[in-house]
């Protein structure tokens, strides 16, 4: 491997410092004995213990997880369907308008999305709770899924579906047996994207949540307004931990897949007569 | 030879399996198929031949159900098939791009269509094994399409379309990526399958030799139109236009004006100061009508002296010799500047070749050797 030049080393260090110093500080202070956030009083894990005993935090965590799983799953189904129709149906009347409307929420200020959803829920008399947050999150994360999936679909060879039809599949079977398995990685990343968007959404959730359905970001935000506590540092550290493990796992899976594929290809090249 | 020759197209009673009736296909303003009518009969091995972009794949796609004609109708076994989806047609297609399922193994690719018919498992296994054997892919059954070579992929695509033993099989350039030996073997296998199962084949090919070998009839296309539909020997020996004569095999074209000279015989004046050529023609030409004599190089004899009994003979000198192993083609330049190709079988070793560059030679051919065509 090449040795890094002096300039590259400095830029790399600065860049990483910029990205990670705030998080490192947060993690360090989550192990602080003292209740005062800015004063170091020795190492302790007591805030983590406290966290586990705090029923309100546990409730919020549970709500957040439920909302994230439900909304990202629904958004993935709807977003994939929308992407499929947009890419496959060719030209139909109003197509440009339709696709524009699917992607509009990407650039819509969250406050407006949240507000309009709130008005809708009040208008139809839906009690605010987990259900409304799920609906709201589905609405705004669906377009992200649709973008990810349709960018995969445009490079998808349509003749594969035609071959499936030719061999006796109904269009639905062709989608399930051929299209879906091939675009699965894009669908999974769409789901992950929707999941993380839902996990850390504050604005829309605060518009659409009810008193019994506080999510973690709302909880943290309102707690911080009363002052930063070591407990919150601990909670954030746990979240950082979960995300890190997830990212490392995903990249490991991708890497082993790549290695396997390469090995297969080499083998194929060797046994060719 | 069979006593009853297979020629349903000559029988006015025979019902065609496929009937194109004034079919036109447009993509936007571009006309890919232009008012085309064609009958293809059951058990035929029908070859579509034509330059790139002339509409061969489009014809196949309309039969497979992936495109609908803009005008006209297509009948399959007497029924109009427009609007019938591909999965409801007893037709299988081998795609020019192969369209193998990348997430499935070779085995699963071949079994795909059989599974859709929910056949019993042992039957599927037996059929796939048979197909693997036929296409010599047994060793690669567990590989994914990206782990095999181009030729092997082509064979998987072929095996997959053959597996369901459909009534009508559409093969879009099925053997293009195979080496000569394997291609010939596969051609004979296809003919064998066709004989055994009675499947009707429509095959697109760029290889004339292949069309000649396998086809019961050949259609030569150009720009969305049929130029000629006939048996391979008729296409070769009696092309109906300069285009077809030129497209199939090598040909010499001599242009001139015709003068009737006896029954179905014409005198052709073709160059100043040259003896006229004599040729027979079933098509009649008026006196002074422009015409072109198409004559295949192998029908032109090359000799050192003028053959005594020759009707048509011209003198020239050898310009070039193309040695092709079993045969040699001599390019002979006439005094008028015209170059005529003559082919001879190399029955002797090369060191004993009779003619070499710049040798003066005589070219001769019979009255029936060429085909007289309208300009
Ligand atoms: N979907 C389409 N939209 C527009 N034009 C098309 C479409 N499909 C085919 N064409 C055009 O129609 C013509 C015929 O195409 P086709 O694929 O049938 O050619 P082909 O005879 O199979 O050629 P090749 O031998 O190169 O495969 C081409 O000029 C092509 O550009
Ligand atoms: Mg083609």
XYZ file of C-alpha atoms and ligand atoms in Angstrom:
680
model
C 0.000 0.000 0.000
C 1.125 3.534 -0.710
C 2.237 5.682 2.168
C 0.049 8.719 2.617
C 1.588 12.068 1.852
C 1.872 14.698 4.547
C -1.045 16.669 3.110
C -3.337 13.648 2.857
C -2.584 12.624 6.421
C -3.554 16.028 7.722
C -6.788 16.223 5.713
C -7.755 12.744 6.769
C -7.137 13.497 10.427
C -9.040 16.765 10.287
C -11.959 15.179 8.485
C -12.283 12.314 10.902
C -11.831 14.587 13.874
C -14.633 16.773 12.614
C -16.919 13.787 12.212
C -16.142 11.819 15.325
C -14.917 14.127 18.133
C -18.470 15.096 19.179
C -19.473 11.442 19.368
C -16.341 10.421 21.206
C -16.980 13.120 23.808
C -20.556 11.925 24.156
C -19.461 8.327 24.671
C -16.800 9.314 27.214
C -19.214 11.395 29.253
C -21.770 8.600 29.308
C -19.354 6.796 31.625
C -18.995 9.807 33.906
C -19.628 9.216 37.607
C -20.746 12.775 38.183
C -24.247 14.010 37.541
C -22.780 17.186 36.114
C -22.153 16.663 32.464
C -19.114 18.911 32.189
C -17.212 17.675 35.244
C -15.301 14.398 35.068
C -15.581 12.480 38.350
C -14.331 9.029 37.460
C -15.526 5.997 35.523
C -18.935 4.458 36.140
C -21.642 2.548 34.314
C -24.384 3.562 36.694
C -26.234 5.677 34.098
C -26.727 2.608 31.973
C -28.274 0.829 34.917
C -30.479 3.798 35.557
C -31.585 3.789 31.935
C -32.814 0.222 32.207
C -34.913 1.155 35.204
C -36.462 4.204 33.542
C -39.855 2.992 32.349
C -40.541 6.123 30.288
C -37.363 5.639 28.250
C -38.054 1.964 27.729
C -41.574 2.786 26.539
C -40.256 5.369 24.116
C -37.687 2.879 22.805
C -40.372 0.280 22.253
C -42.629 2.769 20.438
C -39.743 3.907 18.246
C -38.862 0.364 17.274
C -42.468 -0.547 16.517
C -42.966 2.561 14.415
C -39.694 2.070 12.539
C -40.326 -1.581 11.680
C -43.951 -1.062 10.689
C -43.528 2.130 8.711
C -40.403 0.994 6.865
C -42.052 -2.286 5.924
C -45.199 -0.623 4.606
C -43.124 2.060 2.864
C -40.979 -0.614 1.216
C -44.007 -2.437 -0.168
C -45.694 0.740 -1.407
C -42.478 2.369 -2.621
C -41.428 -0.721 -4.567
C -44.847 -0.928 -6.172
C -44.775 2.741 -7.110
C -41.257 2.441 -8.544
C -42.255 -0.622 -10.542
C -45.267 1.074 -12.068
C -43.316 4.241 -12.855
C -40.432 2.431 -14.539
C -42.457 -0.260 -16.306
C -45.682 1.282 -17.456
C -44.007 3.303 -20.170
C -45.783 6.440 -21.207
C -49.270 7.073 -19.975
C -51.245 10.210 -19.590
C -49.957 12.295 -16.687
C -46.936 10.086 -16.046
C -44.526 12.963 -15.495
C -46.958 14.563 -13.072
C -47.300 11.287 -11.185
C -43.607 10.653 -10.823
C -43.062 14.265 -9.849
C -45.665 13.890 -7.155
C -44.053 10.753 -5.773
C -40.720 12.512 -5.367
C -42.109 15.826 -4.089
C -41.964 14.825 -0.404
C -38.177 14.520 -0.797
C -37.857 18.280 -1.015
C -40.926 19.250 1.014
C -39.981 20.878 4.357
C -40.687 18.343 7.092
C -42.610 20.911 9.070
C -45.113 21.214 6.260
C -45.445 17.455 5.820
C -45.965 17.108 9.568
C -48.467 19.907 9.755
C -50.534 18.694 6.822
C -50.633 15.182 8.247
C -51.687 16.554 11.595
C -54.537 18.449 9.952
C -55.556 15.329 8.078
C -55.633 13.185 11.200
C -57.635 15.790 13.080
C -59.928 16.177 10.074
C -60.796 12.488 9.861
C -60.900 12.182 13.618
C -58.027 9.718 14.007
C -56.641 9.622 17.549
C -52.953 10.375 17.577
C -50.786 7.470 18.686
C -48.483 4.809 17.270
C -50.822 4.356 14.313
C -50.620 7.951 13.177
C -46.814 8.064 13.467
C -46.586 4.895 11.406
C -48.804 6.415 8.736
C -46.844 9.657 8.742
C -43.472 7.902 8.523
C -44.722 5.649 5.752
C -45.806 8.700 3.801
C -42.460 10.435 3.882
C -40.127 7.425 3.681
C -42.013 5.792 0.822
C -40.540 8.196 -1.718
C -36.991 7.389 -0.550
C -37.640 3.686 -1.073
C -39.147 4.435 -4.454
C -36.071 6.397 -5.529
C -33.686 3.631 -4.463
C -35.733 0.847 -6.078
C -36.465 2.652 -9.333
C -32.787 3.435 -9.868
C -32.213 -0.318 -9.752
C -35.207 -1.067 -11.953
C -34.124 1.163 -14.831
C -31.036 -1.004 -15.337
C -33.056 -4.208 -14.947
C -33.193 -6.174 -18.202
C -36.839 -6.321 -19.152
C -36.330 -9.394 -21.289
C -35.879 -11.414 -18.077
C -39.504 -10.747 -17.212
C -40.520 -11.502 -20.766
C -38.682 -14.807 -20.554
C -40.548 -15.624 -17.353
C -43.883 -14.820 -19.005
C -42.846 -16.858 -22.009
C -42.178 -19.855 -19.775
C -45.671 -19.686 -18.347
C -45.566 -17.210 -15.452
C -48.415 -14.820 -14.826
C -47.166 -11.225 -14.493
C -47.455 -11.542 -10.685
C -45.413 -14.757 -10.661
C -42.819 -13.197 -12.942
C -42.439 -10.363 -10.467
C -42.211 -12.663 -7.453
C -39.924 -15.291 -8.990
C -37.661 -13.201 -11.197
C -37.846 -9.450 -10.654
C -38.026 -9.380 -6.878
C -35.118 -11.762 -6.177
C -32.926 -9.784 -8.558
C -33.768 -6.351 -7.196
C -33.832 -7.634 -3.592
C -30.618 -5.826 -2.553
C -32.133 -2.500 -3.613
C -35.360 -3.306 -1.791
C -33.399 -4.197 1.363
C -31.404 -0.980 1.243
C -34.635 0.915 0.694
C -36.015 -0.736 3.816
C -32.892 0.101 5.834
C -33.060 3.692 4.661
C -36.721 3.966 5.644
C -35.931 2.317 8.970
C -33.170 4.772 9.889
C -35.212 7.728 8.667
C -38.014 6.664 10.965
C -35.636 6.006 13.891
C -34.256 9.514 13.970
C -37.219 11.545 12.803
C -38.139 14.244 15.258
C -40.187 16.833 13.406
C -42.904 14.727 11.807
C -43.172 12.473 14.841
C -43.766 15.419 17.142
C -46.636 16.590 14.952
C -48.283 13.219 14.771
C -47.555 11.580 18.136
C -50.022 11.477 20.985
C -49.396 11.676 24.747
C -49.038 7.904 25.073
C -46.770 7.447 22.091
C -43.555 9.382 22.576
C -40.647 8.244 20.406
C -37.007 8.301 21.523
C -35.995 11.394 19.535
C -38.925 13.303 21.061
C -38.000 12.029 24.518
C -34.351 12.988 24.125
C -35.202 16.375 22.689
C -37.589 17.293 25.462
C -35.227 15.959 28.125
C -32.339 17.977 26.739
C -34.385 21.137 26.952
C -34.360 20.658 30.720
C -30.594 20.151 30.627
C -28.305 17.419 29.333
C -28.157 14.469 31.646
C -25.623 11.617 31.699
C -28.532 9.269 31.233
C -29.131 10.704 27.777
C -25.461 10.328 26.946
C -25.786 6.685 27.892
C -28.875 6.256 25.739
C -27.173 7.893 22.771
C -24.117 5.685 23.241
C -26.370 2.634 23.077
C -27.878 3.914 19.832
C -24.427 4.597 18.374
C -23.444 1.062 19.358
C -26.458 -0.467 17.614
C -25.863 1.495 14.418
C -22.136 0.636 14.381
C -22.816 -3.071 14.784
C -25.402 -2.876 11.983
C -23.073 -1.106 9.587
C -20.175 -3.477 10.258
C -22.434 -6.505 9.838
C -23.795 -5.248 6.525
C -20.362 -4.539 5.107
C -19.096 -7.948 6.246
C -22.002 -9.668 4.514
C -21.405 -7.741 1.304
C -17.707 -8.514 1.444
C -18.076 -12.256 1.914
C -20.611 -12.316 -0.901
C -18.160 -10.574 -3.182
C -15.362 -12.935 -2.242
C -17.581 -15.932 -2.908
C -18.618 -14.595 -6.274
C -15.008 -13.950 -7.259
C -14.013 -17.440 -6.241
C -16.883 -18.898 -8.270
C -15.870 -16.915 -11.303
C -12.256 -18.035 -11.062
C -13.403 -21.600 -10.753
C -15.589 -21.187 -13.809
C -12.681 -19.819 -15.790
C -10.452 -22.710 -14.746
C -12.786 -25.559 -15.657
C -13.617 -24.229 -19.083
C -12.587 -26.578 -21.818
C -35.561 -39.508 -50.387
C -39.100 -39.567 -49.152
C -41.676 -40.533 -51.688
C -44.121 -37.981 -50.232
C -42.173 -34.794 -50.027
C -42.865 -32.446 -47.109
C -44.266 -29.367 -48.836
C -47.485 -28.183 -47.183
C -46.996 -24.711 -48.679
C -47.614 -26.198 -52.106
C -50.892 -27.740 -50.971
C -53.819 -25.326 -51.283
C -55.830 -27.433 -48.782
C -53.245 -27.207 -46.003
C -54.055 -24.959 -43.034
C -51.139 -22.855 -41.876
C -50.123 -22.930 -38.207
C -49.100 -19.292 -38.313
C -50.643 -16.726 -40.571
C -49.480 -13.130 -40.834
C -52.142 -11.106 -42.612
C -51.048 -7.691 -43.834
C -49.166 -7.126 -40.620
C -47.607 -3.735 -40.055
C -45.655 -2.835 -36.936
C -44.635 0.728 -36.233
C -42.514 2.075 -33.412
C -43.558 5.704 -33.342
C -43.123 6.829 -36.922
C -40.632 4.085 -37.767
C -42.080 1.140 -39.679
C -40.334 -2.025 -38.571
C -42.659 -4.483 -40.354
C -44.315 -3.269 -43.518
C -47.610 -4.857 -44.631
C -46.257 -8.370 -44.412
C -48.238 -11.529 -45.198
C -46.814 -14.965 -44.562
C -48.002 -18.509 -43.862
C -45.944 -20.957 -41.854
C -47.089 -24.561 -41.639
C -46.991 -27.136 -38.901
C -43.733 -29.122 -38.635
C -41.888 -26.543 -40.672
C -38.381 -25.413 -39.917
C -38.735 -21.858 -41.045
C -35.679 -19.604 -41.276
C -35.743 -15.825 -41.261
C -32.751 -14.289 -42.951
C -31.946 -10.655 -43.458
C -29.561 -7.839 -42.616
C -29.378 -6.390 -39.118
C -32.390 -4.253 -38.239
C -34.687 -5.645 -40.936
C -37.307 -6.736 -38.404
C -36.561 -10.382 -37.663
C -36.677 -10.054 -33.893
C -39.805 -7.921 -34.179
C -41.550 -10.754 -36.063
C -40.548 -13.183 -33.330
C -41.696 -10.851 -30.587
C -45.106 -10.522 -32.197
C -45.398 -14.303 -32.305
C -44.256 -14.597 -28.695
C -46.788 -12.024 -27.554
C -44.418 -9.225 -26.534
C -45.496 -6.826 -29.248
C -48.857 -6.372 -30.910
C -49.139 -5.564 -34.604
C -50.101 -1.968 -35.349
C -52.213 -3.162 -38.268
C -53.267 -6.524 -39.634
C -53.696 -9.767 -37.743
C -51.668 -12.775 -36.725
C -53.348 -16.152 -36.466
C -52.043 -19.153 -34.598
C -53.846 -22.388 -35.528
C -56.672 -20.394 -37.054
C -57.242 -18.088 -34.076
C -56.390 -14.414 -33.886
C -53.789 -14.143 -31.128
C -53.635 -10.411 -30.627
C -54.269 -9.720 -26.955
C -53.375 -13.241 -25.831
C -50.617 -12.799 -23.207
C -47.303 -14.663 -23.660
C -47.982 -17.085 -20.805
C -51.192 -18.223 -22.499
C -49.496 -19.049 -25.805
C -48.152 -22.506 -26.583
C -45.047 -20.775 -27.846
C -41.571 -20.627 -26.367
C -38.904 -18.228 -27.407
C -35.174 -18.250 -27.123
C -34.134 -14.639 -26.723
C -31.352 -13.112 -28.756
C -29.946 -11.746 -25.484
C -30.481 -15.186 -23.836
C -32.358 -13.573 -20.887
C -31.089 -16.163 -18.416
C -32.195 -15.682 -14.828
C -29.004 -14.542 -13.079
C -30.141 -15.614 -9.606
C -30.835 -19.208 -10.617
C -28.445 -22.018 -11.452
C -28.256 -23.527 -14.915
C -30.373 -26.406 -13.635
C -33.047 -24.120 -12.203
C -33.085 -22.002 -15.328
C -33.899 -25.044 -17.423
C -36.447 -26.309 -14.902
C -38.171 -22.927 -14.627
C -40.830 -23.460 -17.282
C -41.460 -27.065 -16.261
C -42.121 -26.002 -12.669
C -44.740 -23.496 -13.840
C -46.691 -26.403 -15.283
C -46.547 -28.059 -11.846
C -45.271 -31.288 -13.298
C -44.263 -34.072 -10.856
C -40.732 -33.698 -9.558
C -39.198 -36.861 -11.054
C -40.522 -35.877 -14.454
C -38.959 -32.419 -14.181
C -35.653 -33.931 -13.085
C -35.634 -36.371 -15.955
C -36.455 -33.679 -18.478
C -33.788 -31.292 -17.191
C -31.213 -34.086 -17.243
C -32.179 -34.814 -20.835
C -31.798 -31.166 -21.820
C -28.441 -30.883 -20.040
C -27.209 -33.915 -21.908
C -28.455 -32.609 -25.226
C -26.668 -29.301 -24.800
C -23.637 -30.900 -23.100
C -24.016 -28.847 -19.978
C -24.079 -31.627 -17.375
C -20.899 -30.362 -15.749
C -22.277 -26.857 -15.357
C -25.703 -27.652 -13.881
C -24.854 -26.076 -10.525
C -23.271 -22.911 -11.904
C -24.930 -19.546 -12.106
C -25.126 -17.894 -15.553
C -22.293 -15.466 -14.712
C -19.991 -18.396 -14.051
C -20.131 -19.889 -17.539
C -18.877 -18.834 -20.955
C -20.891 -17.082 -23.668
C -21.360 -20.234 -25.719
C -22.437 -22.179 -22.662
C -24.965 -19.466 -21.829
C -26.386 -19.714 -25.309
C -26.811 -23.450 -24.809
C -28.603 -22.887 -21.497
C -31.008 -20.506 -23.229
C -31.601 -23.099 -25.917
C -32.145 -25.873 -23.379
C -34.559 -23.719 -21.398
C -36.718 -22.965 -24.429
C -36.662 -26.591 -25.598
C -37.512 -28.023 -22.184
C -41.255 -27.441 -22.393
C -41.476 -29.037 -25.841
C -43.814 -26.333 -27.143
C -45.851 -26.557 -30.336
C -44.011 -23.576 -31.735
C -40.448 -22.712 -30.892
C -38.958 -19.357 -31.765
C -35.181 -19.267 -31.853
C -33.558 -15.873 -32.240
C -30.009 -16.565 -33.413
C -29.693 -19.694 -31.321
C -26.232 -20.802 -32.372
C -24.312 -17.617 -33.106
C -21.835 -17.940 -30.248
C -20.953 -21.572 -30.835
C -17.883 -22.846 -32.638
C -18.407 -24.485 -36.001
C -18.268 -28.054 -34.804
C -20.674 -27.598 -31.922
C -22.918 -25.505 -34.116
C -23.203 -28.241 -36.708
C -23.874 -30.838 -34.041
C -26.556 -28.649 -32.516
C -28.122 -27.995 -35.910
C -28.494 -31.700 -36.441
C -29.839 -32.099 -32.923
C -32.435 -29.431 -33.651
C -33.464 -31.156 -36.849
C -33.634 -34.408 -34.946
C -35.820 -32.883 -32.223
C -38.016 -31.418 -34.882
C -38.436 -34.759 -36.568
C -39.174 -36.569 -33.307
C -41.519 -34.072 -31.699
C -43.106 -32.415 -34.700
C -42.423 -29.007 -33.200
C -42.629 -26.097 -35.606
C -39.463 -24.015 -35.563
C -39.011 -20.438 -36.591
C -35.351 -19.586 -36.472
C -33.541 -16.312 -37.036
C -30.029 -16.588 -38.310
C -27.293 -14.513 -39.844
C -25.600 -17.613 -41.125
C -26.847 -18.591 -44.589
C -25.221 -21.956 -44.437
C -27.198 -22.657 -41.286
C -30.427 -21.573 -42.943
C -29.626 -23.804 -45.908
C -28.831 -26.775 -43.685
C -31.788 -26.744 -41.341
C -34.645 -24.941 -43.025
C -37.611 -26.319 -44.893
C -38.185 -22.819 -46.184
C -36.239 -19.601 -45.998
C -37.603 -16.067 -45.928
C -35.253 -13.294 -46.987
C -36.254 -9.987 -45.454
C -35.267 -6.403 -46.075
C -36.517 -3.323 -44.246
C -39.600 -5.002 -42.847
C -40.650 -6.667 -46.090
C -40.350 -10.208 -47.380
C -38.187 -10.319 -50.488
C -38.629 -14.023 -51.186
C -39.988 -17.045 -49.365
C -38.951 -20.379 -50.815
C -37.122 -23.610 -50.169
C -33.351 -23.217 -49.652
C -32.497 -24.668 -53.064
C -34.939 -22.377 -54.848
C -33.684 -19.350 -52.941
C -30.174 -20.268 -53.994
C -30.780 -21.419 -57.541
C -33.718 -19.213 -58.526
C -33.588 -15.976 -56.589
C -36.349 -13.595 -57.667
C -34.365 -10.410 -57.353
C -30.834 -9.091 -57.422
C -31.202 -8.373 -53.704
C -31.885 -12.006 -52.820
C -29.261 -13.332 -55.222
C -26.701 -10.995 -53.714
C -27.724 -11.655 -50.101
C -27.504 -15.428 -50.319
C -24.047 -16.672 -51.199
C -21.669 -15.210 -53.737
C -22.901 -14.165 -57.122
C -21.724 -12.458 -60.301
C -24.138 -9.887 -61.692
C -23.855 -9.058 -65.389
C -26.130 -6.237 -66.524
C -27.345 -5.835 -70.084
C -30.350 -5.698 -72.394
C -32.391 -8.745 -73.381
C -33.542 -9.825 -76.839
C -35.807 -12.880 -77.192
C -33.983 -15.583 -79.122
C -35.985 -18.797 -79.284
C -38.270 -20.353 -76.689
C -37.522 -19.027 -73.185
C -34.069 -18.113 -74.418
C -32.630 -14.650 -74.565
C -29.618 -12.953 -76.024
C -28.051 -10.437 -73.679
C -25.945 -7.593 -74.956
C -23.817 -6.596 -72.027
C -20.667 -4.807 -73.151
C -19.414 -3.112 -76.292
C -17.250 -5.323 -78.397
C -18.150 -8.441 -76.442
C -19.991 -11.438 -77.745
C -23.580 -11.484 -76.418
C -24.449 -13.943 -73.676
C -27.243 -16.479 -74.044
C -29.445 -17.520 -71.149
C -32.789 -19.176 -70.555
C -35.476 -17.608 -68.410
C -38.986 -18.637 -67.396
C -39.850 -14.986 -66.895
C -40.322 -13.262 -70.246
C -38.431 -10.143 -71.227
C -39.362 -7.678 -73.965
C -36.883 -6.756 -76.652
C -34.453 -4.206 -75.305
C -35.599 -4.661 -71.705
C -32.911 -4.089 -69.118
C -31.918 -7.242 -67.285
C -29.219 -8.738 -65.091
C -27.753 -12.182 -65.272
C -26.964 -13.613 -61.829
C -24.552 -16.480 -61.953
C -22.930 -18.307 -59.041
C -19.129 -18.599 -59.090
C -19.273 -22.406 -58.939
C -21.261 -22.440 -62.195
C -18.465 -20.641 -63.997
C -15.767 -22.911 -65.393
C -12.214 -21.640 -65.696
C -9.917 -22.999 -68.389
C -6.736 -22.124 -70.275
C -8.347 -22.449 -73.725
C -11.801 -21.687 -74.922
C -13.890 -24.871 -74.481
C -15.033 -25.887 -77.935
C -18.696 -26.487 -77.116
C -19.161 -23.523 -74.740
C -22.165 -21.280 -75.456
C -20.970 -18.479 -73.243
C -17.264 -17.816 -72.958
C -15.289 -14.717 -72.096
C -11.605 -14.095 -71.803
C -9.824 -12.278 -69.017
C -6.837 -12.403 -66.713
C -6.539 -13.636 -63.151
C -6.652 -10.717 -60.758
C -6.750 -12.509 -57.454
C -7.017 -15.990 -56.020
C -8.811 -16.675 -52.748
C -7.716 -20.025 -51.394
C -10.335 -21.466 -49.020
C -8.921 -24.934 -48.503
C -11.453 -27.115 -50.200
C -12.179 -24.602 -52.935
C -10.469 -21.641 -54.598
C -12.160 -18.552 -55.957
C -10.528 -16.889 -58.931
C -11.272 -13.234 -59.531
C -10.951 -12.702 -63.254
C -10.890 -9.260 -64.824
C -12.465 -8.932 -68.271
C -11.248 -6.363 -70.820
C -14.358 -4.291 -70.031
C -13.169 -3.978 -66.447
C -15.887 -6.275 -65.043
C -14.589 -8.780 -62.472
C -16.120 -12.255 -62.591
C -15.597 -14.821 -59.846
C -15.127 -18.466 -60.714
C -14.884 -21.259 -58.215
C -13.134 -24.597 -58.559
C -12.822 -27.507 -56.197
C -9.242 -28.072 -55.113
C -8.912 -31.673 -56.059
C -5.170 -31.266 -56.434
C -2.575 -30.107 -53.946
C -1.866 -26.388 -54.037
C 1.604 -26.703 -55.532
C 0.061 -28.086 -58.700
C -2.452 -25.291 -59.186
C -3.238 -24.717 -62.855
C -3.474 -20.920 -62.861
C -1.709 -18.126 -61.152
C -1.868 -14.330 -61.037
C -2.069 -12.503 -64.395
C -2.595 -15.726 -66.369
C -4.919 -15.242 -69.341
C -7.896 -17.549 -68.842
C -11.301 -18.376 -70.343
C -14.478 -18.364 -68.312
C -17.473 -20.293 -69.584
C -20.936 -21.284 -68.481
C -24.018 -22.943 -69.883
C -27.277 -21.391 -71.094
C -29.035 -22.538 -67.897
C -26.154 -21.684 -65.540
C -27.426 -18.243 -64.560
C -30.724 -16.635 -63.607
C -32.039 -13.757 -65.634
C -33.479 -11.053 -63.376
C -35.237 -7.792 -63.972
C -33.308 -4.707 -62.957
N -39.045 -1.068 -29.053
C -38.610 -0.458 -30.166
N -38.737 0.876 -30.325
C -38.296 1.483 -31.453
N -37.722 0.858 -32.477
C -37.557 -0.468 -32.390
C -37.975 -1.200 -31.230
N -37.684 -2.503 -31.425
C -37.090 -2.569 -32.642
N -37.021 -1.362 -33.224
C -36.477 -1.064 -34.552
O -37.080 -1.930 -35.481
C -36.143 -2.399 -36.431
C -36.152 -3.896 -36.473
O -35.605 -4.378 -35.279
P -35.354 -5.905 -35.018
O -34.884 -6.053 -33.621
O -36.560 -6.675 -35.393
O -34.153 -6.200 -36.024
P -33.443 -7.588 -36.356
O -33.807 -7.939 -37.751
O -33.746 -8.591 -35.306
O -31.910 -7.178 -36.323
P -30.649 -8.009 -35.740
O -30.263 -8.959 -36.818
O -29.608 -6.954 -35.560
O -31.050 -8.663 -34.479
C -34.805 -1.808 -36.046
O -34.517 -0.727 -36.893
C -34.991 -1.352 -34.626
O -34.239 -0.202 -34.377
Mg -32.675 -9.448 -33.782
